[in-house]
């Protein structure tokens, strides 16, 4: 593990279930984490809760989103798509020169269940990249169920984290983080524009969850097994 | 296995790799198959080739697309997206009252690799449903790699076939066919509109295939194992 990936990771939207879940798994793997929230007080409360969970060895702190982003080289964006553009634009200065990991799933729900919301930029990840050209955007962590991330007993090694991006160094950093989150495989899924496929796929998983009363996730077939993950990630 | 699913299955676009691959697996599982093509002669040749492959026990015949569709209650549509609307419209009469299984992946390729082509109707499956309202459209078989389907030695039991549709009876019929194709799991992915997510996901698989020199496919985590497939399919 390089020094870069042991630098603090910020989680913007860190008080939501997905953000807290990712932060928990990162902290358990030894990454210092700063939870960001619009409300620094709520972020501090959520950080205190995470510190009390089993296996957390790294520091977990809370801050306002902008301060969290400012202090990190890698920022996970774990927010709802609603309000996404405004939030990203408001953080532009603190994201400049950083690796921004978009975990955003633009989804809608109606009486027919979940569906992918069309995004003019193609995907939330590409929208963020257009809003903050000085940041390097990578897409990842779209498919891990928050309740599993937050369950200390849940083994996530069989879940694949699909990572997309156009910058090889940034993608390598996120692939390493992703393997730490699950203890399993991280897969280079290709170019950033494929976030347009990865993000709304979550609608399918939510649909399957309802039908089969489970927490589904994605694994790819045809790749080396988890035991051989180093060859993949 | 009910009589309905042992009725002949037509494969429109049955001389392409995906169509031939699906036809081979169906015929090996005992389903009579009629390969359709624009050119009845080419369909007959492809059928003769399939009959010579190991394990084929059911009849495999070739016909013009329209004749193939006319003689079947279940029609697999395994054609490129280019020309899709014109082809479906031209077959409307022979598809009326039938179950039409869209296996179509609207993909584009450029120097950046594969990507999902936006479809005004949302997905190719929904486009077909709009063109032939008297047919019942189900989406399935988007993610099985054609070379694996056609490889008599390839074990497909670890591949999940995700099936989407709005008609429960038609979906049940296709779930049963899908389990026969792979010998593994077929998963009810939800409403037909989720084809908008399933179809272009193939761009991600092709991207992964290139990067990892493999033939990747999809498996969901969180569902019963293949051995318990009856609970799922």
Tab-separated table of N, CA, C and O in Angstrom, chain B residues 9-16 33-40 42-43 61-69 79:
chain	number	residue	atom	x	y	z
B	9	UNK	N	-38.877	-22.885	-31.003
B	9	UNK	CA	-38.446	-21.517	-30.722
B	9	UNK	C	-37.810	-20.982	-32.002
B	9	UNK	O	-36.949	-21.650	-32.596
B	10	UNK	N	-38.236	-19.822	-32.438
B	10	UNK	CA	-37.622	-19.200	-33.610
B	10	UNK	C	-36.545	-18.228	-33.155
B	10	UNK	O	-36.678	-17.589	-32.116
B	11	UNK	N	-35.472	-18.147	-33.931
B	11	UNK	CA	-34.407	-17.181	-33.642
B	11	UNK	C	-34.238	-16.282	-34.864
B	11	UNK	O	-33.634	-16.683	-35.864
B	12	UNK	N	-34.829	-15.104	-34.793
B	12	UNK	CA	-34.675	-14.132	-35.879
B	12	UNK	C	-33.267	-13.534	-35.771
B	12	UNK	O	-32.864	-13.099	-34.696
B	13	UNK	N	-32.563	-13.534	-36.864
B	13	UNK	CA	-31.148	-13.197	-36.815
B	13	UNK	C	-30.350	-14.424	-36.389
B	13	UNK	O	-29.307	-14.318	-35.745
B	14	UNK	N	-30.838	-15.569	-36.784
B	14	UNK	CA	-30.290	-16.833	-36.297
B	14	UNK	C	-28.987	-17.259	-36.934
B	14	UNK	O	-28.410	-18.267	-36.530
B	15	UNK	N	-28.508	-16.489	-37.911
B	15	UNK	CA	-27.223	-16.842	-38.525
B	15	UNK	C	-26.067	-16.018	-37.951
B	15	UNK	O	-24.911	-16.295	-38.254
B	16	UNK	N	-26.380	-15.031	-37.118
B	16	UNK	CA	-25.321	-14.279	-36.431
B	16	UNK	C	-24.775	-15.103	-35.269
B	16	UNK	O	-25.371	-16.106	-34.875
B	33	UNK	N	-35.709	-25.824	-32.740
B	33	UNK	CA	-35.342	-24.439	-33.064
B	33	UNK	C	-35.470	-24.218	-34.569
B	33	UNK	O	-35.119	-25.095	-35.367
B	34	UNK	N	-35.962	-23.050	-34.936
B	34	UNK	CA	-35.938	-22.637	-36.330
B	34	UNK	C	-35.116	-21.354	-36.424
B	34	UNK	O	-35.484	-20.330	-35.839
B	35	UNK	N	-33.989	-21.440	-37.125
B	35	UNK	CA	-33.163	-20.261	-37.355
B	35	UNK	C	-33.780	-19.427	-38.454
B	35	UNK	O	-34.093	-19.946	-39.531
B	36	UNK	N	-33.932	-18.142	-38.188
B	36	UNK	CA	-34.408	-17.239	-39.223
B	36	UNK	C	-33.290	-16.372	-39.751
B	36	UNK	O	-32.364	-16.037	-39.025
B	37	UNK	N	-33.391	-16.033	-41.031
B	37	UNK	CA	-32.429	-15.114	-41.649
B	37	UNK	C	-33.163	-14.386	-42.763
B	37	UNK	O	-34.226	-14.808	-43.220
B	38	UNK	N	-32.596	-13.267	-43.205
B	38	UNK	CA	-33.181	-12.613	-44.370
B	38	UNK	C	-33.128	-13.563	-45.565
B	38	UNK	O	-33.983	-13.535	-46.437
B	39	UNK	N	-32.112	-14.413	-45.562
B	39	UNK	CA	-31.870	-15.332	-46.671
B	39	UNK	C	-32.126	-16.761	-46.183
B	39	UNK	O	-31.371	-17.302	-45.371
B	40	UNK	N	-33.214	-17.375	-46.669
B	40	UNK	CA	-33.597	-18.708	-46.188
B	40	UNK	C	-32.498	-19.735	-46.445
B	40	UNK	O	-32.310	-20.674	-45.663
B	42	UNK	N	-29.205	-19.210	-46.400
B	42	UNK	CA	-28.171	-19.085	-45.362
B	42	UNK	C	-28.674	-19.670	-44.045
B	42	UNK	O	-27.898	-20.269	-43.279
B	43	UNK	N	-29.954	-19.490	-43.763
B	43	UNK	CA	-30.519	-20.045	-42.531
B	43	UNK	C	-30.431	-21.572	-42.556
B	43	UNK	O	-30.087	-22.198	-41.547
B	61	UNK	N	-33.942	-26.270	-37.783
B	61	UNK	CA	-34.242	-25.965	-39.180
B	61	UNK	C	-33.942	-24.497	-39.467
B	61	UNK	O	-33.731	-23.705	-38.551
B	62	UNK	N	-33.941	-24.161	-40.752
B	62	UNK	CA	-33.722	-22.783	-41.164
B	62	UNK	C	-34.874	-22.306	-42.027
B	62	UNK	O	-35.526	-23.100	-42.707
B	63	UNK	N	-35.119	-20.996	-41.995
B	63	UNK	CA	-36.216	-20.423	-42.786
B	63	UNK	C	-35.977	-18.924	-42.922
B	63	UNK	O	-35.127	-18.353	-42.231
B	64	UNK	N	-36.721	-18.301	-43.804
B	64	UNK	CA	-36.728	-16.836	-43.823
B	64	UNK	C	-37.268	-16.339	-42.484
B	64	UNK	O	-38.096	-17.010	-41.857
B	65	UNK	N	-36.787	-15.165	-42.048
B	65	UNK	CA	-37.189	-14.649	-40.728
B	65	UNK	C	-38.702	-14.713	-40.512
B	65	UNK	O	-39.170	-15.161	-39.470
B	66	UNK	N	-39.439	-14.252	-41.512
B	66	UNK	CA	-40.886	-14.167	-41.331
B	66	UNK	C	-41.507	-15.549	-41.167
B	66	UNK	O	-42.396	-15.749	-40.334
B	67	UNK	N	-41.036	-16.515	-41.936
B	67	UNK	CA	-41.570	-17.875	-41.823
B	67	UNK	C	-41.170	-18.494	-40.490
B	67	UNK	O	-41.960	-19.225	-39.872
B	68	UNK	N	-39.942	-18.233	-40.066
B	68	UNK	CA	-39.499	-18.750	-38.768
B	68	UNK	C	-40.402	-18.224	-37.658
B	68	UNK	O	-40.870	-18.979	-36.794
B	69	UNK	N	-40.667	-16.918	-37.680
B	69	UNK	CA	-41.500	-16.307	-36.636
B	69	UNK	C	-42.931	-16.843	-36.702
B	69	UNK	O	-43.551	-17.125	-35.675
B	79	UNK	N	-30.558	-9.672	-33.304
B	79	UNK	CA	-30.070	-8.911	-34.455
B	79	UNK	C	-29.306	-7.686	-33.968
B	79	UNK	O	-29.469	-7.246	-32.831
